[in-house]
Amino acid sequence: MATDGGEYFDLTDDSKILQIDSPQENLSGPYNVVYKDLNERWAAVTIKWDKKPCLGIRWFWDVTGMPNGHGYSTWLVVSDEIAFSILNGLPIKPAIKLKVQDFLAGRH
């Protein structure tokens, strides 16, 4: 469980980003880093929240980053209503976008 997801977190290593797994009772995965912005210090990942495919986002700044729960780095689970809009706004390759859309739609 990652507790140091703040301003000194190494965003260049996707495997470290994917170690953020709190709260463990709801989260399985995360599976893939979809996008990360090293300058603004945020990342989007595909995860399963309560066994449902979702998009998760978090910011890596300050002491623990946002969101966090009780000092543990956590993911903001994006609602279905806006997940595809966020995904369409990211500068990612079409093939990756299609894979993520399939995952979010439960076609994985």
PDB file of C-alpha atoms in Angstrom, residues 5-85:
ATOM      1  CA  GLY A   5       2.162   9.529  -3.305  1.00  0.00           C
ATOM      2  CA  GLY A   6       3.038  13.205  -3.060  1.00  0.00           C
ATOM      3  CA  GLU A   7       5.453  15.674  -4.576  1.00  0.00           C
ATOM      4  CA  TYR A   8       8.478  13.353  -4.363  1.00  0.00           C
ATOM      5  CA  PHE A   9       6.749  10.334  -5.886  1.00  0.00           C
ATOM      6  CA  ASP A  10       8.584   8.963  -8.960  1.00  0.00           C
ATOM      7  CA  LEU A  11       6.081   9.353 -11.790  1.00  0.00           C
ATOM      8  CA  THR A  12       8.538   8.109 -14.399  1.00  0.00           C
ATOM      9  CA  ASP A  13       8.062   4.518 -13.207  1.00  0.00           C
ATOM     10  CA  ASP A  14       4.611   3.161 -14.125  1.00  0.00           C
ATOM     11  CA  SER A  15       5.094   0.127 -11.885  1.00  0.00           C
ATOM     12  CA  LYS A  16       5.315   2.448  -8.868  1.00  0.00           C
ATOM     13  CA  ILE A  17       2.140   4.259  -9.916  1.00  0.00           C
ATOM     14  CA  LEU A  18       0.373   0.895 -10.169  1.00  0.00           C
ATOM     15  CA  GLN A  19       1.377   0.013  -6.592  1.00  0.00           C
ATOM     16  CA  ILE A  20      -1.182   2.484  -5.261  1.00  0.00           C
ATOM     17  CA  ASP A  21      -3.912   0.127  -4.121  1.00  0.00           C
ATOM     18  CA  SER A  22      -5.957   1.850  -1.459  1.00  0.00           C
ATOM     19  CA  PRO A  23      -8.630   1.191  -0.297  1.00  0.00           C
ATOM     20  CA  GLN A  24      -7.857  -2.468  -0.858  1.00  0.00           C
ATOM     21  CA  GLU A  25     -11.375  -3.674  -0.057  1.00  0.00           C
ATOM     22  CA  ASN A  26     -12.762  -1.857  -3.130  1.00  0.00           C
ATOM     23  CA  LEU A  27      -9.858  -1.773  -5.555  1.00  0.00           C
ATOM     24  CA  SER A  28      -8.502  -4.503  -7.759  1.00  0.00           C
ATOM     25  CA  GLY A  29      -5.713  -3.624 -10.078  1.00  0.00           C
ATOM     26  CA  PRO A  30      -4.847  -0.916 -11.034  1.00  0.00           C
ATOM     27  CA  TYR A  31      -4.103  -2.445 -14.365  1.00  0.00           C
ATOM     28  CA  ASN A  32      -2.576   0.148 -16.686  1.00  0.00           C
ATOM     29  CA  VAL A  33      -1.372   3.703 -16.685  1.00  0.00           C
ATOM     30  CA  VAL A  34      -3.452   5.366 -19.395  1.00  0.00           C
ATOM     31  CA  TYR A  35      -1.837   8.798 -19.224  1.00  0.00           C
ATOM     32  CA  LYS A  36       0.442  10.798 -16.966  1.00  0.00           C
ATOM     33  CA  ASP A  37       1.503  14.420 -16.963  1.00  0.00           C
ATOM     34  CA  LEU A  38       4.949  14.764 -15.407  1.00  0.00           C
ATOM     35  CA  ASN A  39       4.780  18.572 -15.248  1.00  0.00           C
ATOM     36  CA  GLU A  40       1.327  18.861 -13.677  1.00  0.00           C
ATOM     37  CA  ARG A  41       2.006  15.644 -11.687  1.00  0.00           C
ATOM     38  CA  TRP A  42      -1.145  13.611 -12.265  1.00  0.00           C
ATOM     39  CA  ALA A  43      -1.973  10.224 -13.740  1.00  0.00           C
ATOM     40  CA  ALA A  44      -4.988   8.339 -15.086  1.00  0.00           C
ATOM     41  CA  VAL A  45      -5.202   4.546 -14.785  1.00  0.00           C
ATOM     42  CA  THR A  46      -7.614   1.756 -15.562  1.00  0.00           C
ATOM     43  CA  ILE A  47      -8.766  -0.026 -12.411  1.00  0.00           C
ATOM     44  CA  LYS A  48     -11.594  -2.153 -11.133  1.00  0.00           C
ATOM     45  CA  TRP A  49     -13.613  -0.620  -8.341  1.00  0.00           C
ATOM     46  CA  ASP A  50     -15.893  -3.119  -6.646  1.00  0.00           C
ATOM     47  CA  LYS A  51     -15.136  -5.430  -9.623  1.00  0.00           C
ATOM     48  CA  LYS A  52     -16.377  -2.834 -12.137  1.00  0.00           C
ATOM     49  CA  PRO A  53     -14.009  -1.423 -14.811  1.00  0.00           C
ATOM     50  CA  CYS A  54     -13.298   2.256 -14.120  1.00  0.00           C
ATOM     51  CA  LEU A  55     -10.981   5.126 -14.826  1.00  0.00           C
ATOM     52  CA  GLY A  56      -9.026   6.397 -11.839  1.00  0.00           C
ATOM     53  CA  ILE A  57      -7.165   9.712 -11.487  1.00  0.00           C
ATOM     54  CA  ARG A  58      -4.891  11.193  -8.824  1.00  0.00           C
ATOM     55  CA  TRP A  59      -2.559  14.146  -8.366  1.00  0.00           C
ATOM     56  CA  PHE A  60       0.967  13.707  -7.014  1.00  0.00           C
ATOM     57  CA  TRP A  61       1.728  16.910  -5.121  1.00  0.00           C
ATOM     58  CA  ASP A  62       1.961  18.145  -1.565  1.00  0.00           C
ATOM     59  CA  VAL A  63       2.808  15.542   1.091  1.00  0.00           C
ATOM     60  CA  THR A  64       0.480  12.672   0.136  1.00  0.00           C
ATOM     61  CA  GLY A  65      -1.083  13.784  -3.153  1.00  0.00           C
ATOM     62  CA  MET A  66      -4.820  13.889  -3.787  1.00  0.00           C
ATOM     63  CA  PRO A  67      -6.952  12.088  -3.086  1.00  0.00           C
ATOM     64  CA  ASN A  68      -5.742  10.343   0.033  1.00  0.00           C
ATOM     65  CA  GLY A  69      -7.457   8.558   2.831  1.00  0.00           C
ATOM     66  CA  HIS A  70      -6.005   8.443   6.329  1.00  0.00           C
ATOM     67  CA  GLY A  71      -2.552   9.225   4.890  1.00  0.00           C
ATOM     68  CA  TYR A  72      -2.726   6.582   2.137  1.00  0.00           C
ATOM     69  CA  SER A  73      -2.587   7.436  -1.547  1.00  0.00           C
ATOM     70  CA  THR A  74      -5.889   6.586  -3.220  1.00  0.00           C
ATOM     71  CA  TRP A  75      -7.537   6.939  -6.627  1.00  0.00           C
ATOM     72  CA  LEU A  76     -10.431   9.202  -7.533  1.00  0.00           C
ATOM     73  CA  VAL A  77     -12.826   6.883  -9.341  1.00  0.00           C
ATOM     74  CA  VAL A  78     -14.333   8.725 -12.292  1.00  0.00           C
ATOM     75  CA  SER A  79     -18.047   8.194 -12.914  1.00  0.00           C
ATOM     76  CA  ASP A  80     -19.179   6.460 -16.092  1.00  0.00           C
ATOM     77  CA  GLU A  81     -20.897   9.648 -17.210  1.00  0.00           C
ATOM     78  CA  ILE A  82     -17.606  11.521 -17.599  1.00  0.00           C
ATOM     79  CA  ALA A  83     -14.974   8.777 -18.042  1.00  0.00           C
ATOM     80  CA  PHE A  84     -15.266   8.652 -21.835  1.00  0.00           C
ATOM     81  CA  SER A  85     -15.200  12.464 -22.113  1.00  0.00           C
TER      82      SER A  85
END
